[in-house]
Tab-separated table of C-alpha atoms in Angstrom:
chain	number	residue	atom	x	y	z
G	208	GLN	CA	10.983	55.693	8.808
G	209	ARG	CA	7.531	54.289	9.248
G	210	LEU	CA	7.699	52.771	5.781
G	211	THR	CA	11.092	51.377	6.533
G	212	LYS	CA	9.854	49.814	9.763
G	213	ARG	CA	6.697	48.408	8.244
G	214	GLN	CA	8.404	46.921	5.218
G	215	PRO	CA	9.796	43.900	7.089
G	216	ASN	CA	6.371	43.293	8.598
G	217	THR	CA	4.789	43.393	5.160
G	218	SER	CA	7.422	41.016	3.846
G	219	THR	CA	6.850	38.693	6.767
G	220	THR	CA	3.109	38.752	6.159
G	221	ASP	CA	3.594	37.934	2.491
G	222	SER	CA	5.933	35.090	3.426
G	223	ASN	CA	3.403	33.736	5.900
G	224	MET	CA	0.638	33.950	3.307
G	225	SER	CA	2.835	32.124	0.784
G	226	SER	CA	3.698	29.471	3.349
G	227	THR	CA	0.015	29.100	4.234
G	228	ASN	CA	-0.902	28.681	0.590
G	229	GLN	CA	1.795	26.041	0.152
G	230	ASP	CA	0.593	24.176	3.242
G	231	LYS	CA	-2.960	24.314	1.951
G	232	SER	CA	-1.873	22.997	-1.442
G	233	LEU	CA	0.051	20.171	0.250
G	234	LEU	CA	-2.978	19.272	2.373
G	235	ASP	CA	-5.147	19.205	-0.740
G	236	GLU	CA	-2.698	16.841	-2.425
G	237	LEU	CA	-2.617	14.585	0.630
G	238	ALA	CA	-6.414	14.561	0.740
G	239	ASP	CA	-6.578	13.645	-2.953
G	240	ASP	CA	-4.026	10.849	-2.432
G	241	GLU	CA	-5.961	9.503	0.542
G	242	GLN	CA	-9.204	9.549	-1.434
G	243	ALA	CA	-7.542	7.735	-4.351
G	244	ARG	CA	-6.070	5.159	-1.963
G	245	GLN	CA	-9.477	4.510	-0.400
G	246	GLN	CA	-11.075	4.086	-3.811
G	247	LYS	CA	-8.357	1.618	-4.862
G	248	ALA	CA	-8.738	-0.321	-1.613
G	249	GLN	CA	-12.491	-0.527	-2.165
G	250	GLN	CA	-11.972	-1.831	-5.695
G	251	MET	CA	-9.530	-4.460	-4.441
G	252	GLU	CA	-12.023	-5.570	-1.775
G	253	GLU	CA	-14.679	-5.988	-4.449
G	254	VAL	CA	-12.308	-8.073	-6.587
G	255	ASN	CA	-11.349	-10.220	-3.597
G	256	ALA	CA	-15.007	-10.738	-2.771
G	257	GLU	CA	-15.548	-12.042	-6.302
G	258	ASP	CA	-12.485	-14.282	-6.005
G	259	ASP	CA	-13.732	-15.749	-2.739
G	260	GLY	CA	-16.920	-16.803	-4.466
G	261	GLU	CA	-15.429	-17.971	-7.765
G	262	GLU	CA	-11.863	-19.144	-7.533
G	263	TYR	CA	-11.492	-20.916	-4.231
G	264	ASP	CA	-13.238	-23.949	-2.889
G	265	GLU	CA	-13.898	-23.655	0.824
G	266	ASP	CA	-14.636	-27.347	1.174
G	267	ASP	CA	-11.043	-28.456	0.676
G	268	ASP	CA	-9.746	-30.829	3.302
G	269	ASP	CA	-6.427	-30.400	4.987
G	270	GLY	CA	-4.758	-33.288	3.230
G	271	GLY	CA	-4.532	-35.319	6.426
G	272	ASP	CA	-1.404	-33.597	7.608
G	273	GLY	CA	-2.855	-32.272	10.849
G	274	LYS	CA	-2.925	-28.677	9.621
G	275	SER	CA	-5.976	-26.466	9.657
G	276	SER	CA	-8.248	-26.297	6.623
G	277	ASP	CA	-7.291	-23.983	3.772
G	278	SER	CA	-10.797	-22.491	3.665
G	279	HIS	CA	-9.748	-19.486	5.757
G	280	VAL	CA	-6.860	-18.671	3.436
G	281	PRO	CA	-7.803	-16.375	0.535
G	282	PRO	CA	-6.240	-16.933	-2.878
G	283	PRO	CA	-3.740	-14.420	-4.195
G	284	MET	CA	-5.242	-11.248	-5.590
G	285	ARG	CA	-6.040	-11.279	-9.269
G	286	GLN	CA	-3.766	-8.278	-9.825
G	287	ASP	CA	-0.678	-10.339	-8.959
G	288	ASN	CA	1.222	-11.802	-11.913
G	289	ILE	CA	3.759	-13.800	-9.900
G	290	TRP	CA	3.100	-15.843	-6.753
G	291	VAL	CA	6.257	-17.044	-4.987
G	292	GLY	CA	6.304	-19.814	-2.413
G	293	VAL	CA	9.056	-21.771	-0.693
G	294	ARG	CA	8.932	-25.288	0.728
G	295	VAL	CA	11.310	-26.657	3.352
G	296	ARG	CA	12.045	-30.330	2.822
G	297	PRO	CA	12.776	-32.784	5.648
G	298	MET	CA	16.417	-33.375	6.481
G	299	ALA	CA	18.037	-36.239	4.582
G	300	MET	CA	19.620	-39.210	6.300
G	301	GLY	CA	23.104	-37.755	6.010
G	302	GLU	CA	21.956	-34.421	7.454
G	303	ARG	CA	20.177	-35.571	10.591
G	304	ALA	CA	23.310	-35.468	12.667
G	305	SER	CA	23.349	-31.705	12.170
G	306	ARG	CA	21.067	-29.147	13.760
G	307	ASN	CA	18.061	-27.935	11.814
G	308	VAL	CA	18.425	-24.153	11.545
G	309	ILE	CA	15.357	-23.384	9.426
G	310	ARG	CA	12.007	-22.317	10.872
G	311	VAL	CA	8.786	-21.309	9.124
G	312	MET	CA	6.565	-18.716	10.777
G	313	ASP	CA	2.877	-18.122	9.896
G	314	GLU	CA	3.385	-19.697	6.461
G	315	LYS	CA	4.835	-16.376	5.342
G	316	MET	CA	8.378	-16.127	6.650
G	317	VAL	CA	11.423	-18.405	6.651
G	318	ILE	CA	13.874	-17.867	9.495
G	319	MET	CA	17.432	-19.137	9.256
G	320	LEU	CA	19.018	-19.409	12.679
G	321	ASP	CA	22.698	-18.810	13.254
G	322	LYS	CA	24.399	-22.197	13.085
G	323	ARG	CA	27.538	-20.889	14.768
G	324	LYS	CA	27.899	-21.301	18.505
G	325	ALA	CA	29.027	-18.168	20.278
G	326	ALA	CA	29.024	-19.309	23.891
G	327	ASN	CA	32.289	-17.488	24.650
G	328	ASP	CA	31.467	-14.386	22.616
G	329	PHE	CA	30.116	-12.277	25.483
G	330	LEU	CA	30.140	-9.017	23.520
G	331	ARG	CA	27.767	-10.431	20.909
G	332	ALA	CA	25.825	-12.798	23.130
G	333	LYS	CA	22.613	-10.777	22.830
G	334	ARG	CA	22.996	-9.871	19.166
G	335	SER	CA	20.700	-11.810	16.859
G	336	ARG	CA	22.340	-13.315	13.780
G	337	GLU	CA	19.235	-14.935	12.351
G	338	LYS	CA	18.109	-14.071	8.843
G	339	ARG	CA	14.505	-13.664	7.791
G	340	TYR	CA	13.024	-14.030	4.331
G	341	ALA	CA	9.404	-13.213	3.495
G	342	PHE	CA	7.446	-14.957	0.728
G	343	ASP	CA	3.867	-15.042	-0.484
G	344	VAL	CA	3.572	-18.441	1.150
G	345	ALA	CA	6.010	-20.719	2.990
G	346	PHE	CA	5.677	-24.382	3.959
G	347	ASP	CA	7.573	-26.321	6.590
G	348	GLU	CA	8.654	-29.935	6.302
G	349	THR	CA	5.354	-31.270	7.731
G	350	CYS	CA	3.129	-29.864	4.986
G	351	SER	CA	1.418	-32.410	2.772
G	352	GLN	CA	1.337	-32.410	-1.011
G	353	GLU	CA	-2.360	-31.524	-0.958
G	354	HIS	CA	-1.742	-28.539	1.283
G	355	VAL	CA	1.011	-27.178	-0.964
G	356	TYR	CA	-1.192	-27.659	-4.020
G	357	ASN	CA	-4.180	-25.903	-2.450
G	358	ARG	CA	-2.123	-22.846	-1.539
G	359	THR	CA	-0.162	-22.492	-4.790
G	360	THR	CA	-2.019	-23.948	-7.749
G	361	LYS	CA	-5.637	-24.941	-7.227
G	362	PHE	CA	-7.026	-21.440	-7.622
G	363	LEU	CA	-5.592	-21.318	-11.180
G	364	ILE	CA	-7.863	-24.061	-12.537
G	365	LYS	CA	-10.918	-21.919	-13.244
G	366	GLY	CA	-8.789	-19.252	-14.849
G	367	VAL	CA	-7.334	-21.812	-17.265
G	368	THR	CA	-10.775	-23.096	-18.269
G	369	ASN	CA	-11.811	-19.475	-18.832
G	370	GLY	CA	-9.002	-18.916	-21.318
G	371	TYR	CA	-6.123	-17.584	-19.198
G	372	ASN	CA	-2.548	-18.866	-19.266
G	373	ALA	CA	-0.915	-20.175	-16.100
G	374	THR	CA	2.532	-21.548	-15.322
G	375	VAL	CA	3.700	-23.389	-12.213
G	376	PHE	CA	7.335	-24.393	-11.883
G	377	ALA	CA	9.676	-25.593	-9.147
G	378	TYR	CA	13.168	-24.150	-8.808
G	379	GLY	CA	15.925	-25.318	-6.522
G	380	ALA	CA	19.223	-27.092	-6.101
G	381	THR	CA	19.809	-30.802	-6.632
G	382	GLY	CA	18.038	-32.765	-3.920
G	383	ALA	CA	15.765	-29.888	-2.910
G	384	GLY	CA	12.616	-31.890	-3.648
G	385	LYS	CA	11.480	-30.404	-6.973
G	386	THR	CA	10.498	-33.709	-8.554
G	387	TYR	CA	8.686	-34.840	-5.432
G	388	THR	CA	6.693	-31.597	-5.209
G	389	MET	CA	5.737	-31.579	-8.880
G	390	LEU	CA	5.277	-35.317	-9.546
G	391	GLY	CA	5.132	-36.958	-6.129
G	392	THR	CA	4.485	-40.657	-5.695
G	393	VAL	CA	1.517	-42.972	-6.089
G	394	GLU	CA	0.650	-42.520	-2.408
G	395	ASN	CA	1.407	-38.774	-2.359
G	396	PRO	CA	0.768	-37.309	-5.823
G	397	GLY	CA	2.321	-33.955	-6.652
G	398	ILE	CA	1.129	-30.737	-8.223
G	399	MET	CA	0.997	-32.092	-11.782
G	400	VAL	CA	-1.249	-34.996	-10.847
G	401	LEU	CA	-3.507	-32.964	-8.560
G	402	THR	CA	-3.865	-30.220	-11.164
G	403	LEU	CA	-5.001	-32.642	-13.854
G	404	ARG	CA	-7.403	-34.298	-11.432
G	405	ASP	CA	-9.107	-31.005	-10.620
G	406	LEU	CA	-8.946	-29.814	-14.237
G	407	PHE	CA	-11.088	-32.725	-15.432
G	408	ARG	CA	-13.396	-32.268	-12.434
G	409	GLU	CA	-13.895	-28.635	-13.400
G	410	ILE	CA	-14.582	-29.612	-17.011
G	411	ALA	CA	-17.131	-32.179	-15.840
G	412	THR	CA	-19.092	-29.484	-13.979
G	413	ARG	CA	-19.561	-27.517	-17.209
G	414	GLY	CA	-21.991	-29.788	-18.955
G	415	ASP	CA	-23.072	-27.139	-21.457
G	416	GLN	CA	-19.502	-26.626	-22.715
G	417	THR	CA	-17.079	-28.926	-24.501
G	418	PHE	CA	-13.320	-28.913	-23.947
G	419	LYS	CA	-10.377	-30.534	-25.683
G	420	VAL	CA	-7.340	-31.261	-23.503
G	421	THR	CA	-4.026	-31.828	-25.280
G	422	LEU	CA	-0.740	-32.444	-23.525
G	423	SER	CA	2.937	-32.796	-24.331
G	424	TYR	CA	5.788	-33.842	-22.050
G	425	LEU	CA	9.434	-33.028	-22.724
G	426	GLU	CA	12.768	-32.728	-20.975
G	427	VAL	CA	15.655	-30.317	-21.434
G	428	TYR	CA	19.011	-31.948	-20.762
G	429	ASN	CA	22.375	-30.407	-21.667
G	430	GLU	CA	20.522	-27.821	-23.763
G	431	ASN	CA	18.874	-30.583	-25.813
G	432	ILE	CA	15.106	-31.129	-25.996
G	433	ARG	CA	13.774	-34.677	-25.877
G	434	ASP	CA	10.225	-35.978	-26.208
G	435	LEU	CA	9.316	-38.042	-23.144
G	436	LEU	CA	6.106	-39.465	-24.616
G	437	THR	CA	7.843	-40.758	-27.751
G	438	PRO	CA	11.466	-41.389	-26.776
G	439	SER	CA	14.034	-41.163	-29.542
G	440	GLU	CA	17.727	-40.535	-29.985
G	441	ASN	CA	16.918	-37.456	-32.049
G	442	THR	CA	16.557	-34.110	-30.340
G	443	LEU	CA	13.877	-31.526	-31.062
G	444	GLU	CA	14.200	-27.875	-31.975
G	445	LEU	CA	12.496	-24.804	-30.590
G	446	ARG	CA	10.860	-22.723	-33.318
G	447	GLU	CA	8.512	-19.787	-33.614
G	448	ASP	CA	5.115	-20.711	-35.000
G	449	PRO	CA	2.975	-17.906	-36.509
G	450	VAL	CA	-0.116	-19.249	-34.720
G	451	LYS	CA	1.169	-20.912	-31.535
G	452	GLY	CA	4.172	-18.666	-30.952
G	453	MET	CA	7.258	-20.375	-29.545
G	454	SER	CA	6.790	-24.136	-29.837
G	455	VAL	CA	8.784	-27.345	-30.096
G	456	ALA	CA	8.751	-28.710	-33.623
G	457	GLY	CA	7.813	-32.382	-33.834
G	458	ILE	CA	6.727	-32.759	-30.185
G	459	THR	CA	4.107	-35.428	-29.507
G	460	GLU	CA	0.735	-33.934	-28.584
G	461	LEU	CA	-1.804	-36.390	-27.209
G	462	VAL	CA	-5.486	-35.760	-26.526
G	463	ALA	CA	-6.497	-36.825	-23.014
G	464	THR	CA	-10.040	-37.549	-21.892
G	465	SER	CA	-9.555	-38.443	-18.232
G	466	ALA	CA	-7.182	-37.905	-15.338
G	467	ASP	CA	-6.345	-41.626	-15.202
G	468	GLU	CA	-5.222	-41.550	-18.818
G	469	VAL	CA	-2.964	-38.585	-18.104
G	470	MET	CA	-1.492	-40.357	-15.081
G	471	GLN	CA	-0.464	-43.280	-17.243
G	472	LEU	CA	1.182	-40.934	-19.739
G	473	LEU	CA	3.038	-39.144	-16.964
G	474	ARG	CA	4.359	-42.373	-15.501
G	475	MET	CA	5.480	-43.484	-18.944
G	476	GLY	CA	7.241	-40.164	-19.522
G	477	ASN	CA	8.934	-40.241	-16.125
G	478	ARG	CA	10.500	-43.616	-16.924
G	479	ASN	CA	12.134	-41.993	-19.949
G	480	ARG	CA	13.709	-39.129	-17.984
G	481	THR	CA	17.464	-38.837	-17.618
G	482	THR	CA	18.604	-39.691	-14.103
G	483	GLU	CA	22.023	-39.824	-12.521
G	484	PRO	CA	23.081	-40.333	-8.903
G	485	THR	CA	24.582	-37.359	-7.097
G	486	ALA	CA	25.980	-36.799	-3.636
G	487	ALA	CA	22.655	-35.214	-2.625
G	488	ASN	CA	20.283	-37.623	-4.342
G	489	GLN	CA	20.841	-41.175	-5.589
G	490	THR	CA	17.962	-40.912	-8.089
G	491	SER	CA	18.384	-37.292	-9.093
G	492	SER	CA	16.582	-36.169	-12.240
G	493	ARG	CA	19.323	-34.494	-14.222
G	494	SER	CA	16.945	-32.782	-16.645
G	495	HIS	CA	14.240	-30.140	-16.603
G	496	ALA	CA	10.833	-31.711	-17.292
G	497	VAL	CA	8.038	-29.615	-18.799
G	498	LEU	CA	4.415	-30.752	-18.934
G	499	GLN	CA	2.370	-28.521	-21.227
G	500	ILE	CA	-1.414	-28.752	-21.156
G	501	LEU	CA	-3.528	-27.028	-23.802
G	502	VAL	CA	-7.214	-26.557	-22.968
G	503	GLU	CA	-9.415	-25.593	-25.916
G	504	GLN	CA	-13.091	-24.781	-25.605
G	505	GLY	CA	-15.306	-26.095	-28.380
């Protein structure tokens, strides 16, 4: 009888010991995970500290748009492969009669307010219908071209001159402002112009190194490729080169020595682009334009 009575106690003790061992093992795993997380965070802080000293210029001005300087904004971490930003354009003439329902908060989040009026909907009067979308960076309609460039592209320049590849492209519907953001105007140059300006400035600071800058400019329209620097009725073909990889056969490649020279080539290429008026934009660019810049170190 004693054995029978003590057997449940023994079983309970064994169960408690097993549970204690499992808890201890779980705590050890949590401790190891926490230690690994701290080590990774320390490594990321060291990388960011290097980036702050190498890949971002703290003397950038604010572009004259009344916004604070970009010097307090760190560049994206080097571990990131994709950096996504969104820009809200001003309302067009035909849209100004409507209410603007888009807000940008902290240059990180885009808020779309509910455009429906529910004054008589008492049951849902306090329910929020707004939608929020988070991005790496977000710009409202007051941001200048320089400000957008500083936050999205400028920190890529040194990486390109050090041998890394970089791609910047604008995506959006007709009339969203893609051409303006990428090309801009004479008074407000876009990302392409500002990138080339800073690229040649960076090359000029490396007096002990020589660089060769080659560029090509093409458009894709109705699945046909056209050379914008040497306009022709003939279309080009995309082929795989054993050295260059995927490339456009027969594309014009010009060597540029200054930013002013590149600006002239860009303006010439833009005049050759296919345009067609739409309901959203009277001078809409109906093609995809691609400016490819090859930087070779001698």
